[in-house]
Structures are given as structure tokens and as C-alpha cells.
Short mmCIF file of C-alpha atoms in Angstrom, two decimals:
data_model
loop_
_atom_site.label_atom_id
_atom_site.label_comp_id
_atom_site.label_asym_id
_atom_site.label_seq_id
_atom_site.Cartn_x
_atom_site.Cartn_y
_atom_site.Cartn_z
CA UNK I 1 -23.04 -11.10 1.95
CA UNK I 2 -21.99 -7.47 2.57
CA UNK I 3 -23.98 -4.88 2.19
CA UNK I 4 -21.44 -2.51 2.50
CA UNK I 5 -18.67 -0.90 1.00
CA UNK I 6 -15.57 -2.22 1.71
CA UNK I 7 -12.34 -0.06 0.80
CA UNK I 8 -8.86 -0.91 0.03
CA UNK I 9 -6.54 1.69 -0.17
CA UNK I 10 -3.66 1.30 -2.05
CA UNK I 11 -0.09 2.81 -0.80
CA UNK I 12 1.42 3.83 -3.65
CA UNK I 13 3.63 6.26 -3.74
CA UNK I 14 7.13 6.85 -5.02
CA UNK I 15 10.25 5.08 -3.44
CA UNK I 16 11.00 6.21 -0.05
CA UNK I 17 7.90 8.98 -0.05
CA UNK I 18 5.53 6.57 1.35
CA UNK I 19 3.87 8.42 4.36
CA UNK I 20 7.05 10.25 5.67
CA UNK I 21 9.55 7.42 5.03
CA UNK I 22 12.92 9.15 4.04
CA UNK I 23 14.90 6.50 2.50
CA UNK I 24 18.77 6.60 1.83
CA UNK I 25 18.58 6.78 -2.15
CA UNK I 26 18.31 3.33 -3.69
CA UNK I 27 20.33 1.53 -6.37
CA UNK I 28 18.81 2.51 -9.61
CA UNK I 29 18.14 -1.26 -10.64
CA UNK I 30 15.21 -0.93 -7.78
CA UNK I 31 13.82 2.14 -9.08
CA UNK I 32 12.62 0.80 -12.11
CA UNK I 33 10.72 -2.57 -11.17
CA UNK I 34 9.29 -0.48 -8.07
CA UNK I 35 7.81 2.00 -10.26
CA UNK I 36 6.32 -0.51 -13.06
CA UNK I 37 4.83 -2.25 -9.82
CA UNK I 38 3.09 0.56 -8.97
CA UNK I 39 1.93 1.33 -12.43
CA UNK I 40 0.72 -2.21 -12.78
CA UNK I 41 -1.44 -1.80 -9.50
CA UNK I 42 -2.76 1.84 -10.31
CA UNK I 43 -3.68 -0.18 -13.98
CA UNK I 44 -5.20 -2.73 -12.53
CA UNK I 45 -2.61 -5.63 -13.10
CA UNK I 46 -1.93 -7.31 -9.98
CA UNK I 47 -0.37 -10.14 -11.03
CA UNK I 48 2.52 -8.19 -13.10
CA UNK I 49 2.69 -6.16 -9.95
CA UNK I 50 3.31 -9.39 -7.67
CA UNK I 51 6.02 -9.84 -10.39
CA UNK I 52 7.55 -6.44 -10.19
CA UNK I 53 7.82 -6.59 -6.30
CA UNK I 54 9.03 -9.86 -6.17
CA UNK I 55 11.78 -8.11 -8.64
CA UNK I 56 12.45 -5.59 -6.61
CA UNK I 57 12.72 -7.56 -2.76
CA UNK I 58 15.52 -10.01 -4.93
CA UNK I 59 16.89 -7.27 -5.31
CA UNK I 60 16.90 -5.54 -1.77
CA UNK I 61 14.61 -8.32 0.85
CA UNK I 62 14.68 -5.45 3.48
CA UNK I 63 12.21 -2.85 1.49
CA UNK I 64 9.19 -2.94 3.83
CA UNK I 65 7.31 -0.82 1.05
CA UNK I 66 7.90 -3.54 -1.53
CA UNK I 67 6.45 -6.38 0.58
CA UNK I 68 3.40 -3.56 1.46
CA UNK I 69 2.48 -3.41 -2.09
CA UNK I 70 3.17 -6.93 -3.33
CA UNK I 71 0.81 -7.60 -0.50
CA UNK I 72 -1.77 -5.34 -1.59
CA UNK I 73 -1.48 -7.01 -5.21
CA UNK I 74 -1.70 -10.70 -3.35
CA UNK I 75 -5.45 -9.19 -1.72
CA UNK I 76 -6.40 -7.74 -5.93
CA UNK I 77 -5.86 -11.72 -6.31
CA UNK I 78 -7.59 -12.98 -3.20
CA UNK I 79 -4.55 -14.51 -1.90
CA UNK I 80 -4.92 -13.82 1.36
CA UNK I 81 -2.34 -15.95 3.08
CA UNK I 82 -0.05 -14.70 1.01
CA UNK I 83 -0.66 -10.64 1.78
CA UNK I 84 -0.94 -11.47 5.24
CA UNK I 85 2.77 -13.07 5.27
CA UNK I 86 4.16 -9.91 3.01
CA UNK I 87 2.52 -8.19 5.48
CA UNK I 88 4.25 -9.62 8.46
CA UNK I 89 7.70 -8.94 6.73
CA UNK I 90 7.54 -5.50 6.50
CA UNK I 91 6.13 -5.61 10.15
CA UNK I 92 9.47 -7.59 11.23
CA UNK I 93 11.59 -4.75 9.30
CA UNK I 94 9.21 -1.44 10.40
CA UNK I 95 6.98 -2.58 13.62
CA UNK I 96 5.48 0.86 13.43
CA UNK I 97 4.24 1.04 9.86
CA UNK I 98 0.60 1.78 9.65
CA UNK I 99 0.29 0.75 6.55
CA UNK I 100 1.71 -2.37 7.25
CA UNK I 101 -1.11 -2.90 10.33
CA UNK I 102 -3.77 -1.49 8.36
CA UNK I 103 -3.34 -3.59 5.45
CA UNK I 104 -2.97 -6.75 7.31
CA UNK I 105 -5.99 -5.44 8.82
CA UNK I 106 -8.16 -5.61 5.91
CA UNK I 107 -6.51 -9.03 5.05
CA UNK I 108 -7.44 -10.03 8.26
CA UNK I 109 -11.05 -8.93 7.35
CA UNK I 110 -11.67 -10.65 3.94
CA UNK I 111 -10.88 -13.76 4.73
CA UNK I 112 -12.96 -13.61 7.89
CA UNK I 113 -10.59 -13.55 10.75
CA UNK I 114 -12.38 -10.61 12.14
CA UNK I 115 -10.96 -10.20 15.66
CA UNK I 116 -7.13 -10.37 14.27
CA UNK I 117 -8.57 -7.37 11.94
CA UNK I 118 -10.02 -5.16 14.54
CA UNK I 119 -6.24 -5.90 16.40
CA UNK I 120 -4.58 -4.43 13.34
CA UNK I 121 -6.81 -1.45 12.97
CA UNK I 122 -6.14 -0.64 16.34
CA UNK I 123 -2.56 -1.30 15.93
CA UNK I 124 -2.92 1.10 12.77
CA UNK I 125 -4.49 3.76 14.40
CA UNK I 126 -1.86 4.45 17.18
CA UNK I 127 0.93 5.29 14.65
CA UNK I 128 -2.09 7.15 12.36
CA UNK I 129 -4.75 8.26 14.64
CA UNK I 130 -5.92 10.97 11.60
CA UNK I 131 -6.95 8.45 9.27
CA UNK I 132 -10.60 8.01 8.87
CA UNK I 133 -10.29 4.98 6.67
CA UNK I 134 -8.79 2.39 9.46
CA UNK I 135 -11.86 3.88 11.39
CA UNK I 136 -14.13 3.17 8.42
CA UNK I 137 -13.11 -0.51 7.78
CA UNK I 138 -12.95 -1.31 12.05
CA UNK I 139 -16.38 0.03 11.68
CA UNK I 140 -16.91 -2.70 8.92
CA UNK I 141 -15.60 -5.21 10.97
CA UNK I 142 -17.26 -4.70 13.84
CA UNK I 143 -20.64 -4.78 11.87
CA UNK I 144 -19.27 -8.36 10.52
CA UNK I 145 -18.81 -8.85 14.22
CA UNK I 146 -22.20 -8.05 15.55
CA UNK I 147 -20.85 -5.46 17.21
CA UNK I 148 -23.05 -2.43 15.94
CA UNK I 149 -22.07 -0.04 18.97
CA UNK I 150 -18.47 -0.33 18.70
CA UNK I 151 -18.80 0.53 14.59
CA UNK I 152 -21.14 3.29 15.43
CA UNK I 153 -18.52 4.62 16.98
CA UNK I 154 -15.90 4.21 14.45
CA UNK I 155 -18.17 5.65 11.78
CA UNK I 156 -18.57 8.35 13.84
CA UNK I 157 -14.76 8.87 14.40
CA UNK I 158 -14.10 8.59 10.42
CA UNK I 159 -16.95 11.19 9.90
CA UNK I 160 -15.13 13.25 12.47
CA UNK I 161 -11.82 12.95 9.88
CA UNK I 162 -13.87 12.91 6.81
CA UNK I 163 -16.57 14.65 7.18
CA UNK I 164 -20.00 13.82 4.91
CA UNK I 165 -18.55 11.11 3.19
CA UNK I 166 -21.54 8.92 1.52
CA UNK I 167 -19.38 5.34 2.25
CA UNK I 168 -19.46 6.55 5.96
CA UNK I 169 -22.91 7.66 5.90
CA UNK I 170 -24.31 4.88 4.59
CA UNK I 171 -22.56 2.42 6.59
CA UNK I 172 -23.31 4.20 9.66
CA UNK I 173 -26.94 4.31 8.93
CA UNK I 174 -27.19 0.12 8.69
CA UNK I 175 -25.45 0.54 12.54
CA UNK I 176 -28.05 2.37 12.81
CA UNK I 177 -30.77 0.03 11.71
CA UNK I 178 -29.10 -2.96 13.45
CA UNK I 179 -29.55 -0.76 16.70
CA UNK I 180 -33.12 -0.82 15.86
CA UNK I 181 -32.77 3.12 15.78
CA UNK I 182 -34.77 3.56 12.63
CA UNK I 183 -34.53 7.64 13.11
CA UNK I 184 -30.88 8.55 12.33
CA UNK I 185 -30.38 5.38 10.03
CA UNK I 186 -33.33 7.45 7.89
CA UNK I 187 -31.70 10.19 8.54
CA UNK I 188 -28.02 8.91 7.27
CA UNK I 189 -29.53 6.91 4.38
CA UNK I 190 -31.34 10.47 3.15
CA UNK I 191 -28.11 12.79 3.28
CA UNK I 192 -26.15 9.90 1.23
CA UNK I 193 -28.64 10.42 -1.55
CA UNK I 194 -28.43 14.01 -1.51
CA UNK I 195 -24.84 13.76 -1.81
CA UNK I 196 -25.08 10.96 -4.11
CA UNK I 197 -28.29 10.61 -5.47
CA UNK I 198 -26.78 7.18 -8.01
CA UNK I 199 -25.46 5.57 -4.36
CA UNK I 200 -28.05 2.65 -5.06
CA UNK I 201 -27.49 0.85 -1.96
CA UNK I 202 -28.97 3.83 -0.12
CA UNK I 203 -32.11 3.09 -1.25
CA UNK I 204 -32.42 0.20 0.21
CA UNK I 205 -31.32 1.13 3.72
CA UNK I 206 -34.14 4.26 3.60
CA UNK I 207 -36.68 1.01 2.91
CA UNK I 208 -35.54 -0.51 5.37
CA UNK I 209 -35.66 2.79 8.00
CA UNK I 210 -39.37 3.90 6.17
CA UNK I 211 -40.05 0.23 6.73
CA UNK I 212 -39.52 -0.25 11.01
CA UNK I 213 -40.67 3.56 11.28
CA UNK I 214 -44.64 2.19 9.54
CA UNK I 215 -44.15 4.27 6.69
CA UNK I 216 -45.76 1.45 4.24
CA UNK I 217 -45.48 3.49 0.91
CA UNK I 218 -42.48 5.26 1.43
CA UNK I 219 -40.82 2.10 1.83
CA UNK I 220 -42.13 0.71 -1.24
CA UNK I 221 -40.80 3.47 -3.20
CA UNK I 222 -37.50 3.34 -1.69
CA UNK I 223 -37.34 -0.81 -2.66
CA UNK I 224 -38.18 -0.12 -5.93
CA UNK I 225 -35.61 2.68 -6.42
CA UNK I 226 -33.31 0.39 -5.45
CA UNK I 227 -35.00 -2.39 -7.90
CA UNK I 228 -34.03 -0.02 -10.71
CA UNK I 229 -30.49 1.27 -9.80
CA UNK I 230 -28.98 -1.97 -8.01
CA UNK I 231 -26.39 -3.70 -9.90
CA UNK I 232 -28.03 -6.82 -10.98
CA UNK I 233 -24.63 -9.17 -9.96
CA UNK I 234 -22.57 -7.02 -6.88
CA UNK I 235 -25.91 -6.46 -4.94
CA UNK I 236 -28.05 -9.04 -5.93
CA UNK I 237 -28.48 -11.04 -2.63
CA UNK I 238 -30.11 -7.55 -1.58
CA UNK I 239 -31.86 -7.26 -5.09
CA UNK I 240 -33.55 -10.63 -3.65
CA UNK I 241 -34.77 -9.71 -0.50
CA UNK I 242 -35.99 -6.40 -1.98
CA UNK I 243 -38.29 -8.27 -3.80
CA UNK I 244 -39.14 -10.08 -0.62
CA UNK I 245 -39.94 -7.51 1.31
CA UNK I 246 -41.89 -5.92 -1.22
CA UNK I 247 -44.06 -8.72 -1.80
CA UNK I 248 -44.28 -8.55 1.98
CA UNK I 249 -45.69 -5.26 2.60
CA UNK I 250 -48.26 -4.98 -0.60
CA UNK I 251 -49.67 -8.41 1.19
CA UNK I 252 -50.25 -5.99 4.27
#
């Protein structure tokens, strides 16, 4: 289980605006189906967005945008395969869309195929080297990977892009902590709550910093906090080993 944040980022946008595409003007008949797509994603309908899409790609199959966003409705629905192969089709008509790559990317990532992720992020980055999110989720992957240097890194590049963002900051502190560098994870975990003193998970990463650095009480606190302000079903495999480790250091 994660215990960070993962972030999809939609691309919607209007018909041929979609990061610096210029379009020739399409038929009218596409307009409307494309639009309603992206209303049903931005309302949180990703199934009558699949259906909009598919609408649309009848209509004209060589819209790369159209496959981007029924593929970004196919991940709302878990079906990975399926955004991975809409995906791939706008990749076969635009092999330089970043938000083709990046997508796939974060396909790629939920359904565990971590080292075809990282490939796409990097693939993302060349065409959109400004964008701190396809830092931010490599980062993530790399941390799914083991790989704490290499998303220590990346956090630092999307901080770089994005400056004091608490997502970043917090996910850079647990590279931190898997580095065993209980200093700057403190550090990271402290300026997140100052920025966003409700970022729950937060909490628990300054435990587990107060926690390696000996600080017995502080650590306690910083459990409980996040006893009181996790959500009881998205974080509660971390809810549970709060309560683990806080049974473990009042036996000390």
C-alpha cells in the first residue's frame, strides 16, 4: 500500500488547444461528443466519457487527443489494458506527444509495471522537460522501485518546477526516511504542515523522522495526530501500524 499521493492529471482541454496542438478545424459532428467527453471526465463520469470518445474516434480514428482522454477515462475505471492500448494509438499517430508518454506512464505505474513507467516518464520529459508532475510521479515510481536516490532526485527536480508544493514535500521526505536520513525527511514532513496543516499523512512521516532521530514523545504526538486526522478507509494500512508503533514506543 502507498503511502503516497499519486496524481493523475487530466488533459482536457478544448479541440485542437491541447498543449500547442493547432488542429485544421474539425467537422462540427466531432465538436460536440468531444466536448460532452470532457464534461463527463471534469464531472466525474468516466464511463459516459469512454462513450463520448469512442463517439468521437468513429467519427475521425486519427484524433490522438480523443484516444488520450478515452484513455484517461479507461484508468478513472481501472482498466488498465485498455488506457495503455488508447495510449499506444495516439503514440502511432503523434510519437512526440507528452501526454501520450506521460499518461501511459502512470498506466504503466498502477498496474505495477514499474520499469515500462519510469521509460514513459522519461520519454515524457524530453518533449516537456518543464513539467514537474512527470518528475513527481517518476519520483513515485522509483520509490515503488526501491530506488529512493533516483526519486530524491526527481522530487527535487519537480520542486525545482513547482516550488513548495506539499505532494512534493511530503513525498520527498519518505525518500528521505527510506535513506535513513531522518534530518531533512523531519524537515520536509514539518514545512508540509505549515503549508497544510489538514495534510494528515504528514503526521505520520514526522513520527516516523521524531521516531529514528530518539525523540520518544514527539513521535508519539505526531502518531496520534495522525490517529485523529487519517482517513479511517484511504490510509488505514498506515492507521494500523500507527497504532503499532505506538504501542511500541510507550512499551519503551
Amino acid at each position: 500500500m502507498r503511502n503516497y499521493l499519486f496524481r493523475i492529471t487530466l488533459t482536457l482541454a478544448a479541440l485542437g488547444l491541447l498543449l500547442g496542438y493547432a488542429l485544421a478545424a474539425p467537422e462540427p459532428d466531432i465538436n460536440e461528443p468531444f466536448e460532452q467527453g470532457v464534461a463527463a471526465l471534469s464531472q466525474g463520469n468516466p464511463a459516459l466519457a469512454v462513450e463520448k470518445f469512442t463517439a468521437v474516434i468513429k467519427i475521425d480514428p486519427n484524433l490522438p487527443e480523443a484516444y488520450i482522454n478515452r484513455g484517461i477515462a479507461e484508468m478513472q475505471l481501472a482498466l488498465w489494458g485498455d488506457a495503455v492500448g488508447d495510449f499506444d494509438q495516439a503514440l502511432e499517430l503523434n510519437p512526440d506527444s507528452p501526454q501520450a508518454f506521460y499518461n501511459r506512464g502512470l498506466a504503466y505505474s498502477r498496474n505495477g509495471e514499474f520499469a515500462k513507467a519510469v521509460a514513459d516518464y522519461t520519454r515524457a520529459a524530453k518533449f516537456a522537460p518543464k513539467d514537474w508532475q512527470i518528475y513527481y510521479n517518476r519520483g513515485n515510481t522509483y520509490l515503488d522501485m526501491k530506488k529512493a536516490k533516483e526519486a530524491l532526485k526527481d522530487y527535487n527536480q519537480a520542486l525545482k518546477l513547482h516550488p513548495q508544493a506539499p505532494e512534493i514535500l511530503h513525498n520527498r521526505s519518505l525518500a528521505y526516511l527510506a535513506l535513513d536520513k531522518p534530518e531533512p525527511a523531519l524537515a520536509d514532513a514539518d514545512k508540509v504542515i505549515e503549508l497544510k496543516p489538514d495534510y494528515a499523512r504528514a503526521y505520520y512521516s514526522r513520527g516516523q523522522a521524531l521516531e529514528k532521530l530518539g525523540h520518544k514523545y514527539e513521535a508519539l504526538a505526531a502518531y496520534r495526530r495522525f490517529l485523529n486526522t487519517g482517513d479511517p478507509e484511504a490510509d488505514a494500512p498506515l492507521l494500523r501500524k500507527t497504532l503499532e508503533r505506538i504501542k511500541a514506543l510507550e512499551a519503551k
